[in-house]
C-alpha positions as MATLAB code, in Angstrom:
seq = 'MIFSPSPPPDDVISVSALNRLARELLELGVPPVWISGEISNLTLAASGHAYFSLKDGSAQVRCVMFRNALTRLAAKPREGMQVELRGQVTLYEARGEFQINVETLRSAGLGRLYEAFEKLKAKLEAEGLFAAERKRALPSHPRAIGIVTSPAAAALRDVVSTLHRRMPSIPLILYPTPVQGLGAEQQIAAAIRQASARSEVDVLIVCRGGGSIEDLWAFNEEVVARAVADCRIPVVSGVGHETDFTICDFVADRRAPTPTAAAELVSPSREQLLQRVDQVQRQLERALSRLMTDKAQQLDFLSRRLVHPGERLARQRDTLKLAEHRLQSRIRAILDGSNRRLASTEARLARLFPDLGSQHRQLDQLGERLDRSMARLLAECQRRLARCEGTLTALNPNAVLARGYAIVQKADGRAVKAPYEVVRGERVTLRLAEGQTEAIIDPPQTATQIQAELPF';
ca = [
     -61.180   38.915  -48.708;
     -62.958   40.437  -45.670;
     -61.743   43.549  -43.876;
     -62.993   45.042  -40.651;
     -64.910   48.316  -41.138;
     -62.662   51.345  -41.062;
     -63.574   54.307  -38.781;
     -65.151   57.446  -40.282;
     -62.500   59.854  -41.603;
     -63.582   62.646  -39.213;
     -63.094   60.500  -36.079;
     -59.857   60.830  -34.063;
     -58.444   57.492  -32.907;
     -55.655   56.585  -30.506;
     -52.341   55.003  -31.432;
     -53.471   51.752  -29.833;
     -56.608   51.737  -31.956;
     -54.555   52.489  -35.074;
     -52.152   49.634  -34.390;
     -55.019   47.287  -33.614;
     -56.767   48.254  -36.848;
     -53.500   47.704  -38.790;
     -52.987   44.313  -37.145;
     -56.531   43.216  -38.010;
     -56.099   44.366  -41.607;
     -52.822   42.432  -41.924;
     -54.100   39.238  -40.305;
     -57.354   39.261  -42.304;
     -55.826   40.447  -45.544;
     -52.720   38.231  -45.669;
     -53.243   34.539  -44.874;
     -50.431   32.430  -43.360;
     -47.731   32.062  -46.007;
     -44.409   30.282  -46.537;
     -41.415   32.641  -46.701;
     -37.770   31.853  -47.414;
     -34.771   33.784  -46.176;
     -31.733   33.813  -43.897;
     -31.898   34.020  -40.097;
     -30.052   36.983  -38.635;
     -29.817   38.648  -35.197;
     -31.140   35.510  -33.506;
     -31.974   35.848  -29.804;
     -33.166   32.942  -27.644;
     -34.913   34.540  -24.686;
     -35.042   33.093  -21.186;
     -38.790   32.638  -21.655;
     -38.098   30.091  -24.393;
     -39.224   32.346  -27.276;
     -36.985   33.057  -30.271;
     -36.623   36.499  -31.887;
     -34.814   37.018  -35.177;
     -34.823   38.767  -38.535;
     -35.516   36.980  -41.805;
     -33.663   38.622  -44.676;
     -32.765   38.232  -48.319;
     -30.545   40.293  -50.573;
     -32.587   43.517  -50.342;
     -34.987   43.401  -47.377;
     -35.635   41.939  -43.964;
     -38.571   41.390  -41.599;
     -38.789   40.797  -37.870;
     -39.988   37.359  -36.724;
     -40.987   35.795  -33.425;
     -41.378   32.093  -32.699;
     -43.024   31.262  -29.406;
     -41.847   28.490  -27.120;
     -44.648   26.002  -27.885;
     -43.824   26.175  -31.620;
     -40.060   26.180  -31.016;
     -40.155   22.976  -28.981;
     -41.782   21.098  -31.867;
     -38.778   21.652  -34.142;
     -36.320   18.784  -34.679;
     -33.402   21.232  -35.002;
     -33.212   24.622  -33.330;
     -32.702   27.683  -35.565;
     -29.148   29.007  -35.873;
     -27.593   32.288  -36.916;
     -27.041   32.453  -40.680;
     -29.320   29.484  -41.326;
     -31.240   29.564  -44.633;
     -34.817   28.551  -43.807;
     -38.352   28.329  -45.106;
     -40.915   29.314  -42.520;
     -44.698   29.463  -42.339;
     -46.274   32.171  -40.279;
     -48.935   34.796  -39.829;
     -48.155   38.326  -40.970;
     -49.132   40.646  -38.119;
     -48.205   43.776  -36.214;
     -46.883   43.956  -32.655;
     -49.239   46.599  -31.257;
     -47.131   47.673  -28.280;
     -44.335   48.913  -30.557;
     -46.085   49.182  -33.832;
     -43.604   46.756  -35.400;
     -44.445   44.719  -38.485;
     -43.531   41.073  -37.795;
     -44.295   37.452  -38.576;
     -45.548   35.043  -35.926;
     -43.756   31.868  -37.030;
     -45.696   28.601  -36.752;
     -42.977   26.314  -38.104;
     -39.758   26.436  -40.080;
     -37.523   24.075  -41.942;
     -33.949   24.287  -43.162;
     -33.476   25.441  -46.744;
     -29.712   24.986  -46.701;
     -26.990   26.977  -44.977;
     -26.912   30.706  -45.379;
     -24.228   32.366  -47.452;
     -22.253   33.578  -44.473;
     -22.700   30.395  -42.507;
     -21.643   28.337  -45.506;
     -18.520   30.470  -45.930;
     -17.841   30.097  -42.192;
     -18.036   26.305  -42.349;
     -15.926   26.132  -45.505;
     -13.096   28.212  -44.028;
     -13.324   26.342  -40.725;
     -12.942   22.977  -42.480;
      -9.986   24.283  -44.522;
      -8.069   25.643  -41.553;
      -8.822   22.596  -39.442;
      -7.431   20.347  -42.184;
      -4.228   22.427  -42.115;
      -3.894   21.790  -38.362;
      -4.451   25.395  -37.218;
      -6.984   24.206  -34.624;
      -4.800   21.365  -33.281;
      -4.458   21.244  -29.513;
      -0.717   20.545  -29.673;
       0.003   23.936  -31.242;
      -1.850   25.834  -28.500;
       0.520   27.715  -26.214;
       0.114   28.150  -22.486;
      -0.696   31.613  -21.190;
       1.867   33.272  -18.902;
       0.773   33.225  -15.276;
       2.288   36.663  -14.539;
       2.608   38.677  -17.780;
       4.877   41.712  -17.753;
       2.627   43.531  -20.259;
      -0.719   42.807  -21.937;
      -1.655   43.826  -25.481;
      -5.215   44.539  -26.659;
      -6.360   44.495  -30.304;
      -9.718   46.252  -30.597;
     -11.358   49.563  -31.444;
     -10.605   52.511  -29.123;
     -14.316   53.346  -29.162;
     -15.491   49.810  -28.395;
     -17.311   49.103  -25.155;
     -15.292   45.888  -24.991;
     -12.112   47.972  -24.474;
     -13.602   49.662  -21.432;
     -14.667   46.279  -19.997;
     -11.208   44.786  -20.547;
      -9.319   47.782  -19.134;
     -11.537   48.046  -16.052;
     -11.202   44.316  -15.394;
      -7.408   44.370  -15.769;
      -7.061   47.447  -13.507;
      -9.263   45.795  -10.918;
      -7.381   42.498  -10.968;
      -3.760   43.682  -11.381;
      -3.303   47.449  -11.842;
       0.497   47.120  -11.952;
       0.530   45.365  -15.347;
       0.987   47.869  -18.220;
      -1.508   47.721  -21.101;
      -0.716   48.443  -24.756;
      -3.533   49.083  -27.239;
      -3.176   48.195  -30.915;
      -6.137   50.166  -32.296;
      -8.152   48.851  -35.227;
     -11.732   48.941  -36.499;
     -13.587   45.723  -35.565;
     -16.335   45.836  -38.198;
     -17.063   47.369  -41.541;
     -15.412   47.284  -44.927;
     -11.740   46.327  -44.745;
     -11.817   45.739  -40.986;
     -10.348   42.248  -41.348;
      -7.192   43.629  -43.024;
      -6.679   46.200  -40.287;
      -7.261   43.635  -37.521;
      -4.692   41.310  -39.111;
      -2.241   44.219  -39.454;
      -2.643   45.108  -35.751;
      -1.979   41.480  -34.747;
       1.114   41.322  -36.958;
       2.335   44.629  -35.516;
       2.007   43.304  -31.943;
       3.850   40.119  -32.922;
       6.693   42.064  -34.571;
       7.151   44.492  -31.687;
       7.091   41.680  -29.055;
       6.543   44.164  -26.250;
       3.776   42.191  -24.529;
       3.617   38.653  -23.142;
       0.008   37.941  -24.152;
      -2.411   39.460  -26.658;
      -6.187   39.914  -26.334;
      -8.216   40.152  -29.570;
     -11.696   41.278  -28.622;
     -14.930   43.091  -29.411;
     -18.469   43.110  -28.062;
     -21.414   41.071  -29.253;
     -23.426   41.608  -32.399;
     -24.960   39.898  -35.384;
     -23.037   37.499  -37.557;
     -22.486   40.355  -39.993;
     -21.006   42.533  -37.238;
     -18.609   39.782  -36.164;
     -17.724   38.678  -39.690;
     -14.334   40.402  -39.785;
     -13.150   37.830  -37.226;
     -14.263   35.006  -39.557;
     -11.940   36.084  -42.382;
      -8.935   33.972  -43.346;
      -6.492   36.882  -43.147;
      -7.297   37.330  -39.434;
      -7.012   33.589  -38.789;
      -3.597   33.493  -40.499;
      -2.363   36.465  -38.498;
      -3.434   34.824  -35.211;
      -1.796   31.531  -36.213;
       1.484   33.262  -37.148;
       1.584   35.470  -34.052;
       4.609   34.772  -31.840;
       2.681   35.897  -28.758;
      -0.017   33.731  -27.103;
      -3.421   35.018  -28.281;
      -6.705   35.017  -26.361;
      -9.850   35.544  -28.428;
     -12.740   37.293  -26.689;
     -15.134   38.082  -29.543;
     -18.862   38.504  -28.979;
     -20.967   36.878  -26.316;
     -20.780   33.366  -24.885;
     -22.935   31.894  -27.670;
     -20.876   33.511  -30.452;
     -18.131   31.504  -32.137;
     -15.717   32.830  -34.756;
     -12.814   31.387  -36.718;
     -10.547   33.558  -34.591;
     -11.742   31.629  -31.503;
     -10.664   28.305  -32.992;
      -7.212   29.484  -34.092;
      -6.375   31.396  -30.909;
      -4.475   29.728  -28.089;
      -7.445   30.263  -25.760;
     -11.062   31.298  -26.318;
     -12.909   33.444  -23.817;
     -16.709   33.687  -23.920;
     -16.605   37.489  -23.481;
     -13.984   40.270  -23.513;
     -14.255   40.507  -19.726;
     -13.561   36.793  -19.429;
     -10.533   37.240  -21.703;
      -9.141   39.882  -19.342;
      -9.647   37.510  -16.418;
      -7.835   34.732  -18.283;
      -4.653   36.700  -18.972;
      -4.260   38.527  -15.649;
      -3.631   37.219  -12.153;
      -6.000   38.469   -9.476;
      -4.323   40.915   -7.104;
      -6.828   40.061   -4.376;
      -6.271   36.325   -4.810;
      -2.496   36.803   -4.753;
      -2.722   38.880   -1.569;
      -4.974   36.262   -0.022;
      -2.475   33.600   -1.055;
       0.404   35.595    0.462;
      -1.545   35.962    3.712;
      -2.324   32.274    3.687;
       1.305   31.318    3.081;
       2.437   33.751    5.778;
       0.044   32.147    8.275;
       1.261   28.707    7.249;
       4.899   29.785    7.723;
       4.112   31.281   11.124;
       2.391   28.082   12.216;
       5.254   25.950   10.856;
       7.876   28.132   12.586;
       5.978   28.025   15.843;
       5.652   24.257   15.576;
       9.395   23.959   14.806;
      10.373   26.101   17.786;
       8.144   24.040   20.085;
       9.592   20.765   18.801;
      13.168   22.022   19.159;
      12.487   23.243   22.729;
      11.123   19.842   23.684;
      14.087   18.136   22.044;
      16.483   20.401   23.961;
      14.784   19.525   27.274;
      15.021   15.828   26.456;
      18.715   16.058   25.557;
      19.518   18.077   28.669;
      18.082   15.280   30.832;
      20.338   12.770   29.044;
      23.476   14.901   29.532;
      25.921   13.373   32.160;
      29.412   14.260   33.531;
      32.321   13.135   31.287;
      34.027   11.354   34.219;
      30.925    9.318   34.936;
      30.597    8.479   31.255;
      34.265    7.324   31.138;
      33.782    5.145   34.245;
      30.739    3.503   32.644;
      32.706    2.930   29.449;
      35.602    1.342   31.451;
      33.196   -1.069   33.171;
      31.647   -1.916   29.820;
      35.097   -2.484   28.321;
      36.148   -4.840   31.155;
      32.968   -6.845   30.806;
      33.510   -7.103   27.062;
      37.140   -8.200   27.623;
      36.055  -10.954   30.037;
      33.396  -12.176   27.630;
      35.917  -12.151   24.764;
      38.479  -14.219   26.704;
      35.829  -16.753   27.720;
      34.684  -17.038   24.162;
      38.257  -17.545   22.855;
      38.926  -20.313   25.411;
      35.693  -22.048   24.468;
      36.608  -21.880   20.788;
      40.128  -23.287   21.390;
      38.790  -26.148   23.534;
      36.269  -27.081   20.884;
      38.896  -26.975   18.144;
      41.231  -29.232   20.154;
      38.460  -31.769   20.721;
      37.565  -31.833   17.036;
      41.236  -32.216   16.060;
      41.727  -35.200   18.382;
      38.586  -36.870   17.064;
      39.708  -36.368   13.483;
      43.167  -37.841   14.191;
      41.575  -40.947   15.739;
      39.289  -41.419   12.713;
      42.259  -41.020   10.344;
      44.224  -43.617   12.273;
      41.364  -46.093   11.957;
      40.807  -45.409    8.299;
      44.488  -45.272    7.065;
      44.879  -48.101    4.422;
      47.518  -51.046    4.497;
      49.206  -50.543    1.147;
      51.152  -53.854    1.195;
      48.004  -55.888    1.789;
      46.176  -53.919   -0.884;
      48.955  -54.639   -3.425;
      48.893  -58.376   -2.674;
      45.126  -58.511   -2.995;
      45.370  -56.604   -6.278;
      47.903  -59.124   -7.680;
      45.654  -62.054   -6.751;
      42.689  -60.435   -8.435;
      44.782  -59.858  -11.586;
      45.783  -63.528  -11.781;
      42.184  -64.653  -11.305;
      41.116  -62.262  -14.040;
      43.724  -63.698  -16.494;
      42.600  -67.282  -15.838;
      38.949  -66.328  -16.246;
      39.627  -64.532  -19.539;
      41.530  -67.572  -20.904;
      38.687  -69.956  -20.022;
      36.106  -67.558  -21.526;
      38.127  -67.210  -24.753;
      38.454  -71.005  -25.166;
      34.741  -71.481  -24.586;
      33.901  -68.805  -27.207;
      36.200  -70.473  -29.744;
      34.486  -73.838  -29.213;
      31.028  -72.268  -29.637;
      32.191  -70.484  -32.776;
      33.425  -73.773  -34.299;
      30.109  -75.491  -33.571;
      28.170  -72.602  -35.186;
      30.447  -72.707  -38.198;
      29.776  -76.417  -38.690;
      26.043  -75.883  -38.341;
      26.026  -73.027  -40.862;
      28.050  -75.099  -43.311;
      25.573  -77.981  -43.005;
      22.597  -75.649  -43.488;
      24.065  -73.620  -46.337;
      21.857  -74.176  -49.424;
      24.796  -73.512  -51.731;
      26.479  -76.596  -50.404;
      23.394  -78.646  -51.363;
      23.334  -77.049  -54.822;
      26.999  -77.929  -55.287;
      26.031  -81.621  -55.113;
      23.837  -81.229  -58.276;
      20.576  -80.072  -56.803;
      18.550  -77.047  -58.027;
      15.959  -74.727  -56.420;
      12.829  -74.058  -58.489;
      11.443  -70.528  -57.937;
       8.282  -68.926  -59.233;
       8.193  -65.454  -60.784;
       7.613  -63.822  -57.403;
      10.681  -65.552  -55.932;
       8.851  -68.238  -53.887;
      10.397  -71.732  -53.944;
       8.274  -74.506  -55.490;
       7.767  -77.374  -53.017;
       5.075  -79.531  -54.760;
       3.976  -80.205  -58.405;
       0.529  -78.650  -57.893;
       2.108  -75.280  -57.160;
       2.956  -74.835  -60.871;
       0.866  -75.049  -64.043;
       1.684  -76.014  -67.595;
       3.470  -73.392  -69.564;
       4.484  -71.408  -66.427;
       7.959  -69.953  -66.603;
      10.099  -70.722  -63.568;
      13.690  -70.003  -62.517;
      16.160  -72.751  -61.687;
      18.761  -71.616  -59.154;
      21.971  -73.721  -59.525;
      25.237  -73.797  -57.636;
      26.869  -71.596  -60.276;
      24.230  -69.178  -61.534;
      20.618  -69.655  -62.623;
      18.525  -70.449  -65.720;
      14.887  -70.412  -66.742;
      12.529  -73.269  -67.734;
       8.929  -73.818  -68.849;
       6.761  -76.389  -67.042;
       5.689  -79.389  -69.228;
       3.471  -82.119  -67.604;
       4.997  -85.617  -67.251;
       4.144  -88.399  -69.818;
       2.012  -91.351  -68.938;
       3.308  -94.983  -69.091;
       1.398  -95.650  -72.352;
       3.022  -92.687  -74.028;
       6.445  -93.780  -72.944;
       5.926  -97.378  -74.339;
       4.710  -95.963  -77.671;
       7.837  -93.959  -78.028;
      10.192  -96.869  -77.283;
      11.947  -98.326  -80.417;
      11.400 -101.905  -79.434;
];
């Protein structure tokens, strides 16, 4: 290990030289190392550099990560994040502060506080305490505003000054409580419950200024979240700066990025209301002026239309006479038309009126003709029926069978018409006039066989 030569003990050196010598000793004596710890007091500067403390259970060290190294990270560092970082141990000469220039870092799991934050957040969200439907609207013109914070907090001064500037007529009620330290969460919850029980304000601001995650931790406790959720008064959470989020923010009816913004949320602006009143007054004046002008013009127009009652009656008499003449002409025209239509209808009825005597005679003749035709048709049908009956009787196979004939049928019911259609030994059915019987086919004997069998 190589160190730069130290100055002689009798020489007097400046502070700058001392810090430079210490920085060189640190950078030469301690090579870049990997260090694990939890990020705290994180600040992302406008220049793009990140400043934070890396701590464990018993110590902490300042760290800086410059923009070029920060942009190479896949995930940006977060407050409470447990990390492993590699950096050069050095000393910031301008302030004489021991620090680590971080080259890179990687996540080593969530920090204890951050892990507890996420666990409680997930629990309360599952219970529905963050649901949008349970959020209440803030009153547009509150009669009184309550503030839950420390009397010594700078946030109280910001809120009070903002409320007095915007609407000095609204009374303010402070529910004092510590906002950090041991047991602060219990006292904050008690102040919220007290405001809810007294119900003397229309909206409640829970606020404090910015700080590290440890400073704001009282607002991440479950007892505070439960008190906000149970509060009967709409609650606005204004804890920390714009980048700070607490469990109280999620449970509250509205979240404000800062205490000042919370005061602006709950109070109407006196200047804006006065401007609105002036605007409405000007609109009313213009509308009234426009109405008066329109009514004056309407009055002039009506005055030109106004005439003497006698003249109006004379005009109405002339109009009535004209209407009477037109009515009489119309009635005469209607009566003449009706008379013409009536005469035409009577003439058509006279032409179309039937001769009942002639119709009766014609009907009798048609009846006689119908009787004669039906008699002839019936006789003809009887003759045709007799002929069909004779034909059916002649063609009836049962009549043939009655004379001693038989019908030979095969097993499938077909009639045998020639000897070659059957074979020896085949069983056939003989259909007779009175029933049926079965037989077996035996071939006929020859003439020689017949002579041999004769007895003579």
